[in-house]
Coordinates of C-alpha atoms in Angstrom, one line a residue:
X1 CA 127.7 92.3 133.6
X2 CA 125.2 94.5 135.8
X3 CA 121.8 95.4 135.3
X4 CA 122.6 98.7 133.4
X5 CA 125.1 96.6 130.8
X6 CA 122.5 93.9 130.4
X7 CA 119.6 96.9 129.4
X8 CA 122.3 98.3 127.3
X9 CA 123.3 95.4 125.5
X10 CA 119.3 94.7 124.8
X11 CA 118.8 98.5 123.5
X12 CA 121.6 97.7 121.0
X13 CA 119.7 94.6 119.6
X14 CA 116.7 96.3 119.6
X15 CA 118.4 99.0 117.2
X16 CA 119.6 96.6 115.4
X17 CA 116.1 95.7 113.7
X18 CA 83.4 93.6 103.8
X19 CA 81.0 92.9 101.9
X20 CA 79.2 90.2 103.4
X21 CA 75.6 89.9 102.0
X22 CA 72.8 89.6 104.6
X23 CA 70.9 86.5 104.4
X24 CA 67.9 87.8 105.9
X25 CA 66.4 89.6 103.1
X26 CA 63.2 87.9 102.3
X27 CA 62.2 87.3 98.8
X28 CA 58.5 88.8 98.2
X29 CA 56.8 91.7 97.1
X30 CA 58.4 94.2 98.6
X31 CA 61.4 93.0 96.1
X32 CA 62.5 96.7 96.0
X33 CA 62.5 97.5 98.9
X34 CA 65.2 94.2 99.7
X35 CA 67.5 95.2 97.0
X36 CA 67.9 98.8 98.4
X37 CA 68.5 97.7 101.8
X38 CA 71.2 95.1 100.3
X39 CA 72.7 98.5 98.3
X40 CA 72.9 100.1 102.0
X41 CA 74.6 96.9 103.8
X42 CA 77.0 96.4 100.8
X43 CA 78.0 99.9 101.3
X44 CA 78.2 99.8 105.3
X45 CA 80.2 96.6 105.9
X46 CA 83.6 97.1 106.2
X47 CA 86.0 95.0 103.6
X48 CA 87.8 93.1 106.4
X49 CA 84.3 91.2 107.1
X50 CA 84.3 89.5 104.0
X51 CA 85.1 85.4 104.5
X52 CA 88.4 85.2 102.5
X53 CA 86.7 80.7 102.3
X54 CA 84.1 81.8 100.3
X55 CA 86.0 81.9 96.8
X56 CA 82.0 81.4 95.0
X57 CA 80.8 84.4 96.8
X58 CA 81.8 87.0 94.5
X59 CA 79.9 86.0 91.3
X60 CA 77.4 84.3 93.4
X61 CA 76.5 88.3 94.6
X62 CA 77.3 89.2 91.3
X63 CA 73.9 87.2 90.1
X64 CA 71.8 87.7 93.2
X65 CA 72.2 91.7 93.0
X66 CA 70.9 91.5 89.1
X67 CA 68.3 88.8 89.8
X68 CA 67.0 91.0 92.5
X69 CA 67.3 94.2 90.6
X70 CA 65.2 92.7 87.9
X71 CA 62.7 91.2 90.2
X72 CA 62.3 94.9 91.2
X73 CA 61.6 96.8 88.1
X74 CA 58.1 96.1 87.9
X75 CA 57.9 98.4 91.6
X76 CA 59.7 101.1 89.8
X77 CA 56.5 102.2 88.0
X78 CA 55.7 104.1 91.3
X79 CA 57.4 107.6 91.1
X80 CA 57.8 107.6 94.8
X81 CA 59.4 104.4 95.4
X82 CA 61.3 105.0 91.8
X83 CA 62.6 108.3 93.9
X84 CA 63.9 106.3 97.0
X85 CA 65.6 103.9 95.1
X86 CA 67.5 106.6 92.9
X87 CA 68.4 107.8 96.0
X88 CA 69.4 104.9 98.6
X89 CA 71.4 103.8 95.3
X90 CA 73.4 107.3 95.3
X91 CA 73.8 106.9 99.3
X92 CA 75.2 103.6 98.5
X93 CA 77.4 104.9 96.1
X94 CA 78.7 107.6 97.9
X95 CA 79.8 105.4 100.3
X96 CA 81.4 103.1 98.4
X97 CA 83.7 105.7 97.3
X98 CA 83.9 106.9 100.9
X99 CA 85.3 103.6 102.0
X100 CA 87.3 103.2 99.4
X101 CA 89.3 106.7 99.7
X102 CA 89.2 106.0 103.4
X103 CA 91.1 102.6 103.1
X104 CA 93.5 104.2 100.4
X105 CA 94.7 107.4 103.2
X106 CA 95.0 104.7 106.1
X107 CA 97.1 102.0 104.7
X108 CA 98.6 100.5 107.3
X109 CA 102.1 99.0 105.5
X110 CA 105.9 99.9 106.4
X111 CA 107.6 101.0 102.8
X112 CA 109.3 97.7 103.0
X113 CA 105.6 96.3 103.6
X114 CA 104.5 97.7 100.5
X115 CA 106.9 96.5 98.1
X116 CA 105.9 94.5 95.4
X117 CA 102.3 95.9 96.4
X118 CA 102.5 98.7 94.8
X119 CA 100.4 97.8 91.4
X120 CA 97.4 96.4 93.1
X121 CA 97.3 99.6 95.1
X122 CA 97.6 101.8 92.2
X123 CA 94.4 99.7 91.0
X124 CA 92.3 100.7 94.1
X125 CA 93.3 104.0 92.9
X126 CA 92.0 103.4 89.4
X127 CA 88.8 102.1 90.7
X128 CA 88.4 105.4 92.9
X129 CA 88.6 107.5 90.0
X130 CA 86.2 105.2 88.1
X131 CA 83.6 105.9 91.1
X132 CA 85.0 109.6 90.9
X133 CA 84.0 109.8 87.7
X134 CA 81.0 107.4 87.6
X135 CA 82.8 105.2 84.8
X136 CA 81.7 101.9 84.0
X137 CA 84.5 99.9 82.1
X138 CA 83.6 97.4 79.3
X139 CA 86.4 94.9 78.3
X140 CA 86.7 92.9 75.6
X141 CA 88.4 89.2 75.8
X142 CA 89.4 86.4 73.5
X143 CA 91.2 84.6 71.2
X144 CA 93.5 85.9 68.1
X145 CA 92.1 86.5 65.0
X146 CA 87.9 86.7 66.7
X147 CA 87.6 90.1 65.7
X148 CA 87.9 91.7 69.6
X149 CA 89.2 95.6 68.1
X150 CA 86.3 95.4 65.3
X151 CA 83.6 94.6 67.6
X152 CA 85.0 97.6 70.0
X153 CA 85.4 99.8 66.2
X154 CA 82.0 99.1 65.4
X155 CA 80.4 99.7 68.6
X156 CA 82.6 103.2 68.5
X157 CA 81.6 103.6 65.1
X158 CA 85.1 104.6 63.4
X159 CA 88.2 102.6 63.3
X160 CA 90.2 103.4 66.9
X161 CA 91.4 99.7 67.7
X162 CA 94.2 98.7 65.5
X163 CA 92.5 95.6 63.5
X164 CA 94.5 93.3 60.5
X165 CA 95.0 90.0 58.8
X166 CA 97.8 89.5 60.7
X167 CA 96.5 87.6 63.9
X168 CA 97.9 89.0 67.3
X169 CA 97.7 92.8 66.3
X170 CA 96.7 94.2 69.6
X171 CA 100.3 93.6 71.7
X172 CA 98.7 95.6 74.6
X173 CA 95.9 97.1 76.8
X174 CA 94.3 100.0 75.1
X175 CA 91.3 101.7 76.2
X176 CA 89.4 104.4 74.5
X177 CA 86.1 106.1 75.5
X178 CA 82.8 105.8 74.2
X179 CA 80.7 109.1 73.4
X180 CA 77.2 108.7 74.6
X181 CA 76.4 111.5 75.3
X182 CA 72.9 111.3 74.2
X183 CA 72.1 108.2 75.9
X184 CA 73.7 109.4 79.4
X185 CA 71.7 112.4 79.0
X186 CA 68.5 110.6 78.4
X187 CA 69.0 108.6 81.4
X188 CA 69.2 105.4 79.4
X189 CA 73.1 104.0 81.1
X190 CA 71.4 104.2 84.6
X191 CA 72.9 107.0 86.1
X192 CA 77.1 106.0 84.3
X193 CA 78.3 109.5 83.2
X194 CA 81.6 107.7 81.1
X195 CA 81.5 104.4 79.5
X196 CA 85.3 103.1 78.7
X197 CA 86.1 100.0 76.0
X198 CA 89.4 98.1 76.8
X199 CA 90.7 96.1 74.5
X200 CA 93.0 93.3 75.7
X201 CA 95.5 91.2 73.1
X202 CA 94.5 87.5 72.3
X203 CA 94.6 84.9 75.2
X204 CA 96.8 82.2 72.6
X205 CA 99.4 84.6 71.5
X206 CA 103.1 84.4 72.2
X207 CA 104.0 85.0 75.6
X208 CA 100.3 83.6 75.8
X209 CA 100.7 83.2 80.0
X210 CA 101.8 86.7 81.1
X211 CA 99.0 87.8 78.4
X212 CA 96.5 85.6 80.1
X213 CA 98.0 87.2 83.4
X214 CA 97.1 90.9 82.1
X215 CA 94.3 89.7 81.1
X216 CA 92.8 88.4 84.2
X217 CA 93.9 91.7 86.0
X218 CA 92.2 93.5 83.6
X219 CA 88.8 91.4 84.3
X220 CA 88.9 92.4 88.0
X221 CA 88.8 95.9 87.0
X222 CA 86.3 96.1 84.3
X223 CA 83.0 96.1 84.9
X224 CA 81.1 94.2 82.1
X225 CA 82.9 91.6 80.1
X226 CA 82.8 90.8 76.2
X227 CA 84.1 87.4 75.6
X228 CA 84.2 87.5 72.0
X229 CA 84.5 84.4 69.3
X230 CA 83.9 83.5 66.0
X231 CA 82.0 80.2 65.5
X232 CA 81.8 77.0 67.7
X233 CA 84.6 77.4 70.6
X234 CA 87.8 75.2 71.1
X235 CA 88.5 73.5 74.7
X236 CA 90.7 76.7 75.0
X237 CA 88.2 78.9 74.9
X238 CA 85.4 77.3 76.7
X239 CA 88.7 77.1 79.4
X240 CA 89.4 80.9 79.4
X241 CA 85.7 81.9 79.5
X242 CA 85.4 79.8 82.5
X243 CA 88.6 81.3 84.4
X244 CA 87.1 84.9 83.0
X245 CA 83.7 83.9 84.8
X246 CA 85.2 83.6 88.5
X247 CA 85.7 87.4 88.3
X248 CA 81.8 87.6 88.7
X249 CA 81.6 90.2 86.4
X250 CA 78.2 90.1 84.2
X251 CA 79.5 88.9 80.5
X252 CA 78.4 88.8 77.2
X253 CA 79.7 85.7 74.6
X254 CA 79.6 87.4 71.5
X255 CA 78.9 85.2 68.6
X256 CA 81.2 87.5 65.7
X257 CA 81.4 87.1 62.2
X258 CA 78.3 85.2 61.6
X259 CA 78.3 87.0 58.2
X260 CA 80.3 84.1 57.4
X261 CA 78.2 81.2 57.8
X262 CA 75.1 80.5 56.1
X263 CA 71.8 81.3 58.3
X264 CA 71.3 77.7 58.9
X265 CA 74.9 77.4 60.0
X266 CA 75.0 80.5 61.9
X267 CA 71.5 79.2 63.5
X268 CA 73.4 75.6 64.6
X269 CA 76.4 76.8 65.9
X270 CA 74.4 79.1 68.5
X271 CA 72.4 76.4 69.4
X272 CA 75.3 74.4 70.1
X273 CA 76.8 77.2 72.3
X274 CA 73.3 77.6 74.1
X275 CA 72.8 73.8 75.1
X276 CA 76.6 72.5 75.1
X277 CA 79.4 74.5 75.4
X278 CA 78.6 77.5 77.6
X279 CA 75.5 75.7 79.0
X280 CA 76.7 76.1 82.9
X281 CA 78.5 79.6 82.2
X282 CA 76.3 81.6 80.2
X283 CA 72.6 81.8 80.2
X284 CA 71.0 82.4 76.7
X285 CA 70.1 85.8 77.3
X286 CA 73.8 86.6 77.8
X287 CA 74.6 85.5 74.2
X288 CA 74.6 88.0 71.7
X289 CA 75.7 87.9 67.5
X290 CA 77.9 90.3 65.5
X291 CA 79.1 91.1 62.5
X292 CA 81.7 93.3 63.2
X293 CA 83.5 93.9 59.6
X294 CA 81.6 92.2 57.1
X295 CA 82.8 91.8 54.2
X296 CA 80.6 91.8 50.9
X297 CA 80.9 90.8 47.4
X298 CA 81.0 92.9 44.8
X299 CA 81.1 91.9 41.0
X300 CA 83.6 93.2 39.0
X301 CA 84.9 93.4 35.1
X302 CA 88.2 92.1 34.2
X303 CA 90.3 93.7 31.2
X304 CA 89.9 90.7 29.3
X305 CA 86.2 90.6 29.8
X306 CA 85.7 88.0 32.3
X307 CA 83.9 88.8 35.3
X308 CA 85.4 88.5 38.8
X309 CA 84.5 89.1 42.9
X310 CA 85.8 91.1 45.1
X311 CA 85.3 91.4 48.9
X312 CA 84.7 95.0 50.0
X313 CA 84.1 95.8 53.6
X314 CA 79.9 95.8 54.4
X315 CA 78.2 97.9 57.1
X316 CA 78.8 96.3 60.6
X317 CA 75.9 94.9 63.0
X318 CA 76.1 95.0 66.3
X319 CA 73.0 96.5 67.1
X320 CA 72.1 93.4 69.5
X321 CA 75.2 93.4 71.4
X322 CA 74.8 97.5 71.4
X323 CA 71.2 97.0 73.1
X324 CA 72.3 94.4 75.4
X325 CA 75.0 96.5 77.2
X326 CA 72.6 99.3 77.4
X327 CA 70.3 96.8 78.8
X328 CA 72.9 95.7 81.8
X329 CA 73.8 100.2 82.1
X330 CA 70.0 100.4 82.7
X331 CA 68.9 97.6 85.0
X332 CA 72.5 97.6 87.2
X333 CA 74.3 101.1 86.5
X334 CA 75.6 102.6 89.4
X335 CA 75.1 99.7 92.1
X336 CA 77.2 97.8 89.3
X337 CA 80.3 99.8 89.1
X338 CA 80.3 100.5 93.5
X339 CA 79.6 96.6 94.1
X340 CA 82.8 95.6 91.4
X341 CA 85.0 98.4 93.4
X342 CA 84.1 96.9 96.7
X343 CA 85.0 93.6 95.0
X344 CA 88.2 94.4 93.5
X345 CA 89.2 96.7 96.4
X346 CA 88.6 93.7 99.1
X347 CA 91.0 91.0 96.8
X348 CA 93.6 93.4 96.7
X349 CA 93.1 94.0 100.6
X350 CA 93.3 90.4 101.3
X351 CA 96.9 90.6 99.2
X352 CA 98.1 93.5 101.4
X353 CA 97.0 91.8 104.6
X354 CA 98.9 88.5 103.9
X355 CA 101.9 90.2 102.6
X356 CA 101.6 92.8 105.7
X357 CA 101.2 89.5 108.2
X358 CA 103.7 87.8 106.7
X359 CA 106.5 90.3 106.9
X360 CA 105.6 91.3 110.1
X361 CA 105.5 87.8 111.5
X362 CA 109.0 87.2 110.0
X363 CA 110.3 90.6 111.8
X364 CA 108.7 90.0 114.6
X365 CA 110.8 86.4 115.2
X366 CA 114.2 88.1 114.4
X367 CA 113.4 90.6 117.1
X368 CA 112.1 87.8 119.5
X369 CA 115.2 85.6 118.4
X370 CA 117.8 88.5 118.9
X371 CA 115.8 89.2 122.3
X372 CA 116.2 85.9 123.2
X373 CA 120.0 85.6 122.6
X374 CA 120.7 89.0 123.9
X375 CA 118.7 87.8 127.3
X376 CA 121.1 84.4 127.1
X377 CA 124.1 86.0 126.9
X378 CA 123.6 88.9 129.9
X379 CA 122.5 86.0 131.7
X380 CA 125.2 83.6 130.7
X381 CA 128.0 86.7 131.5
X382 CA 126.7 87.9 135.3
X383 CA 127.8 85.9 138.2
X384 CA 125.2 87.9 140.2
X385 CA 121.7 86.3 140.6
X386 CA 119.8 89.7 141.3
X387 CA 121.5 90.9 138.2
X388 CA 120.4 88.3 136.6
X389 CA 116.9 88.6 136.9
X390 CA 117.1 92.2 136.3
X391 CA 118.8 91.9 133.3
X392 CA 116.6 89.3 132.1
X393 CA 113.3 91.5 132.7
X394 CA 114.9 94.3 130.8
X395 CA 115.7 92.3 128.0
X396 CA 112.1 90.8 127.9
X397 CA 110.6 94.5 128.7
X398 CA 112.9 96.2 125.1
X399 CA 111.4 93.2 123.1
X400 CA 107.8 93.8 124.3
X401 CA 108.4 97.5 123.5
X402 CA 109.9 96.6 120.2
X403 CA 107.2 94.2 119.1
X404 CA 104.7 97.2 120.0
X405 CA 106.6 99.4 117.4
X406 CA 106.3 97.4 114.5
X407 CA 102.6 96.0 115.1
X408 CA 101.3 99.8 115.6
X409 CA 100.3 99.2 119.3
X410 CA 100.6 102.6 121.5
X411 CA 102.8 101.3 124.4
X412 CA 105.4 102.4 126.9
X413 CA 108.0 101.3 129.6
X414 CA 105.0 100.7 132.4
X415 CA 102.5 99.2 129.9
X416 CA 105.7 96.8 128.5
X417 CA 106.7 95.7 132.1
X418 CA 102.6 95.3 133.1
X419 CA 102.6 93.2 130.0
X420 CA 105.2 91.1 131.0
X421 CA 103.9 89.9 134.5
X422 CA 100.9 89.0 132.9
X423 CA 102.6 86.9 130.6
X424 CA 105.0 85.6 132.7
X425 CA 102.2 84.7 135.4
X426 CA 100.6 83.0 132.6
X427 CA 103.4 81.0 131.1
X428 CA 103.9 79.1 135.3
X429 CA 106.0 76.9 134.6
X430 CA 108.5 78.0 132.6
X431 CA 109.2 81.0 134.6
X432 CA 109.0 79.4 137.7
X433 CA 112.2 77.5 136.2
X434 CA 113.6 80.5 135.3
X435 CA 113.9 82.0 138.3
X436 CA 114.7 78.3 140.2
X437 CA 117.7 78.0 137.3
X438 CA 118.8 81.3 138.1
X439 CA 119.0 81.2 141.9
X440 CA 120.8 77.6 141.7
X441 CA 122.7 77.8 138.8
X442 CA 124.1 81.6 139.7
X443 CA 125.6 80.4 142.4
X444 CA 127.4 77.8 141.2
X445 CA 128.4 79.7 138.1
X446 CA 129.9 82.4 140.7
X447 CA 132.2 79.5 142.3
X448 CA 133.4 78.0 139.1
X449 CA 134.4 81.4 137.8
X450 CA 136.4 82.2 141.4
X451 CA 137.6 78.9 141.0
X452 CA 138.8 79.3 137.0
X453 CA 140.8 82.5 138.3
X454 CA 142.3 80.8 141.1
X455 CA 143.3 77.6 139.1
X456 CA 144.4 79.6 136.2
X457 CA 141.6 78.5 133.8
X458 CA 141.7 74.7 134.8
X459 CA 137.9 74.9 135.7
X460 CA 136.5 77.3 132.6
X461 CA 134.9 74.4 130.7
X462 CA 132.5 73.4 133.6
X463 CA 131.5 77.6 134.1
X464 CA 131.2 77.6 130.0
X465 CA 128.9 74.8 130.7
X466 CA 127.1 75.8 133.2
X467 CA 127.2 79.6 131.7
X468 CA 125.5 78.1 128.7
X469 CA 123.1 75.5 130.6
X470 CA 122.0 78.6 132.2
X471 CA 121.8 81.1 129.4
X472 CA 119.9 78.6 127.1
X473 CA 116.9 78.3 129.9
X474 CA 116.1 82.2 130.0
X475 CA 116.5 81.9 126.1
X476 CA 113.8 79.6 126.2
X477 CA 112.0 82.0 128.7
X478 CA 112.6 84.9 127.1
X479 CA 111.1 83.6 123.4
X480 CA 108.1 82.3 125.1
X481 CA 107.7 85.6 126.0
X482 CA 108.6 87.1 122.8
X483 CA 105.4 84.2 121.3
X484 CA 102.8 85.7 123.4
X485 CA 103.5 89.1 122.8
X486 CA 103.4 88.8 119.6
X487 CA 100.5 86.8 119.2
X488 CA 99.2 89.8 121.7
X489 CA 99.6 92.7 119.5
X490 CA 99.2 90.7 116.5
X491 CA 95.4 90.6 117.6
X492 CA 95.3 94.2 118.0
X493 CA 96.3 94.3 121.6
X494 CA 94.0 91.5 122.8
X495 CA 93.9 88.2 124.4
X496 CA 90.7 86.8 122.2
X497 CA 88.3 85.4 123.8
X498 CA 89.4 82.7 126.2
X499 CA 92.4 85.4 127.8
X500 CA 96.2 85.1 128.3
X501 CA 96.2 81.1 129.7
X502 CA 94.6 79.9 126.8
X503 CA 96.9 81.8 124.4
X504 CA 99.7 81.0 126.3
X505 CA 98.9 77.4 126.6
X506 CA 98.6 76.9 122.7
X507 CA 102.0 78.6 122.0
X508 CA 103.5 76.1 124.7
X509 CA 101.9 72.9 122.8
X510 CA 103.4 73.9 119.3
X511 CA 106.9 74.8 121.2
X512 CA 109.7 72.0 121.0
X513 CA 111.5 73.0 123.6
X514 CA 114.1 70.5 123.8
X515 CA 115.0 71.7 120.3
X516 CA 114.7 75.5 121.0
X517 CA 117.1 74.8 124.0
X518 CA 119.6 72.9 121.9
X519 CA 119.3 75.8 119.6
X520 CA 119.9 78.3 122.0
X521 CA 123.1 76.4 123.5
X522 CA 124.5 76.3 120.3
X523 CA 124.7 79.8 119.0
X524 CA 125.5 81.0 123.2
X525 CA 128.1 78.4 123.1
X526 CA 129.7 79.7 119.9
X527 CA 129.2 83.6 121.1
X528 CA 130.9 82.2 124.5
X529 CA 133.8 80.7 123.1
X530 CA 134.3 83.7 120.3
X531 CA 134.0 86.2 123.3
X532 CA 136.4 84.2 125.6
X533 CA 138.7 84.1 122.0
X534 CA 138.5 88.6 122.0
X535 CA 139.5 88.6 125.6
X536 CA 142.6 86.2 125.7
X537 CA 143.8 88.4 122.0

């Protein structure tokens, strides 16, 4: 095989395949001033900075941005400063929805990449057009039969949720929007232009799990959360409200259907809410009763005379829980809906990334593996040692190329073969025995095969041997190579911080290469043996 066959044969197997807050804002009187700089940072950072370890951060920033905002309100009296924090929240904003249309037209993924992506990336869509369309989202959560489509019914103020005796009415996610017109234009949702209510179906229903799975997707979207019940709460609700709480949305338990319960009843089962079951979830402010669709008894004469009751439906209350949403609107509005998109927009980035690294780790080894073979075999074929080692650095040069492709890294034939001097400087040892293999076993491989022709094939088994011995160490070689590269471009074209011999040196301590050689031998062997087979038919 010459040089030209070898760089051939390796073009034909190349064919064949932010968000983190800053911790320096100090809590005093310039309160204001703290939370408008924390606005600008949260809108600045870029999503990738965000420590994927810190799984408490989210609601944790949640809480802090609200605490702060409150802490603030008593500055807002001041026109002036009320001016610059209407505006350094709009800046914010605006870049919010900046960063997120910029991240949606520079996706980085292959189609193959994105598949099975593609609904979490629709979502970062849906939370542009929320930020669009300055829409905050209010979602509603529970179990069957709590009264979730009256409370939304009431708070519309005509019956648009599908509510019955039958429990489990709501099969799916339906969303409606809520005319405020009045409040938005009196400035009383803080600066929301379209308030959406989503009602979700019951967390215990049949088919309960992929429910619960909807359910939780829809909590990362929303933007306020309405946990609702309807007395004290089961284990399984106190579980759900607690899985619904990692979203670190800001939530509201709604107490419904109080009409049912005496006023001393109504009055104990709060209190057992307040100081036992939600005690580490929900703080007392954040708990809120209803009574969504009353019903109210009516006195009524029977044909025969008697006197009967019936139940006819009352005049719903939900002018606390009405109040308290407005309350969130005013103190967190806009910052609210920008921070949740940032939120919701970096969890589905950290999806895409693993998905993208993964897949492009796994192609990346079936090009290094098909490099390596392809190297193996030219080597294993050419009785000429020059050839050889031409052969093998065109092998080695395609994969470097290859690997480029596929991790988006501009490079070309000069960059590939500059690349792989430095690497093989690097890796010492390994090519030093490379090129010691080559020069000693070449030449014996070129007097077995003389000899196999003279003796009519009595010496082939020692050249397949030796053919194989000698294939199997630029194999190893060549994916050594094919491990730094990629491990190169996979760090966007950089050797970190310590250069190439540290890289290099904690790729060798993690390679078996006894086993990768005995690999290697294997599958050259089996090539070998089915090429000598083609030959001799």
């Amino acid at each position: 095989m010459t040089a030209d066959s070898a760089a051939d044969s390796a073009s034909d197997f190349v064919a064949e395949e932010s968000l983190q807050p800053s911790d320096n804002h100090s809590e005093n009187s310039q309160g204001e001033w703290d939370e408008l700089d924390e606005l600008w940072d949260l809108s600045t950072v870029p999503l990738r900075d965000v420590p994927a370890q810190d799984e408490d951060w989210k609601g944790k920033q949640v809480q802090k941005s609200a605490k702060q905002q409150a802490e603030a309100d008593g500055l807002l009296a001041n026109p002036i400063i009320a001016e610059l924090a209407e505006l350094q929240t709009e800046v914010a904003y605006k870049r919010t929805e900046y960063t997120l249309r910029d991240w949606l037209d520079n996706l980085d993924l292959t189609p193959r990449e994105r598949r099975g992506l593609e609904q979490d990336i629709a979502g970062v869509g849906v939370v542009l057009k929320k930020l669009e369309r300055a829409t905050v989202q209010i979602a509603t959560f529970g179990m069957v039969g709590r009264g979730k489509s009256s409370v939304l019914n009431a708070l519309l103020g005509k019956p648009v949720f599908t509510t019955g005796a039958l429990h489990g009415v709501t099969q799916t996610c339906d969303s409606v929007v809520w005319e405020l017109e009045e409040a938005i234009a009196a400035g009383s949702a803080g600066g929301i232009e379209r308030v959406e209510l989503v009602d979700t179906p019951g967390l215990d229903e049949v088919n309960g799990a992929d429910r619960e799975a909807i359910a939780q997707k829809i909590s990362h979207q929303a933007d306020l959360l309405l946990f609702v019940i309807s007395g004290d709460m089961t284990q399984l609700e106190c579980e759900a409200l607690s899985r619904l709480r990692q979203a670190g949305k800001p939530m509201v338990l709604v107490f419904n259907k109080v009409d049912r319960f005496p006023h001393a009843d109504r009055q104990a089962v709060y209190e057992t809410l307040r100081d036992k079951r939600v005690r580490s979830l929900i703080s007392p402010d954040e708990i809120v009763m209803t009574s969504a669709a009353p019903l109210v008894a009516q006195q009524t004469h029977r044909e025969d005379g008697t006197v009967g009751v019936i139940w006819q439906p009352g005049e719903a209350n939900v002018g606390e829980l009405r109040e308290k949403i407005f309350e969130i609107l005013r103190r967190e509005g806009k910052a609210l809906v920008a921070l949740n998109s940032l939120l919701y927009t970096n969890a589905t980035q950290e999806q895409v990334l693993e998905r993208k690294l993964t897949r492009r780790d796994a192609a990346a080894n079936r090009i290094i593996w098909r490099a390596t073979l392809a190297k193996g075999l030219a080597v294993a074929l050419n009785p000429v040692t020059i050839f050889d080692l031409v052969g093998s650095a065109a092998v080695d040069a395609t994969a470097i190329l290859t690997l480029s492709r596929l991790y988006n890294i501009p490079m070309g034939n000069k960059g590939a073969f500059d690349l792989l001097q430095k690497i093989a400087i690097a890796l010492g040892t390994i090519s030093a025995g490379e090129v010691a293999a080559n020069l000693g076993l070449s030449s014996l491989k070129g007097i077995l095969g003389i000899s196999t022709v003279a003796t009519g094939g009595a010496t082939l088994l020692p050249y397949l041997s030796v053919a194989v011995t000698q294939g199997a160490i630029a194999g190893v070689s060549s994916y050594a190579i094919g491990q730094v590269a990629k491990e190169y471009f996979a760090n966007e074209g950089s050797w970190g911080e310590n250069g190439p011999r540290a890289l290099v040196q904690t790729i060798l301590a993690n390679l078996d290469e006894a086993a990768l050689t005995k690999r290697i031998e294997g599958e050259l062997r089996q090539r070998l043996l089915g090429h000598r087979r083609a030959n001799s038919g």
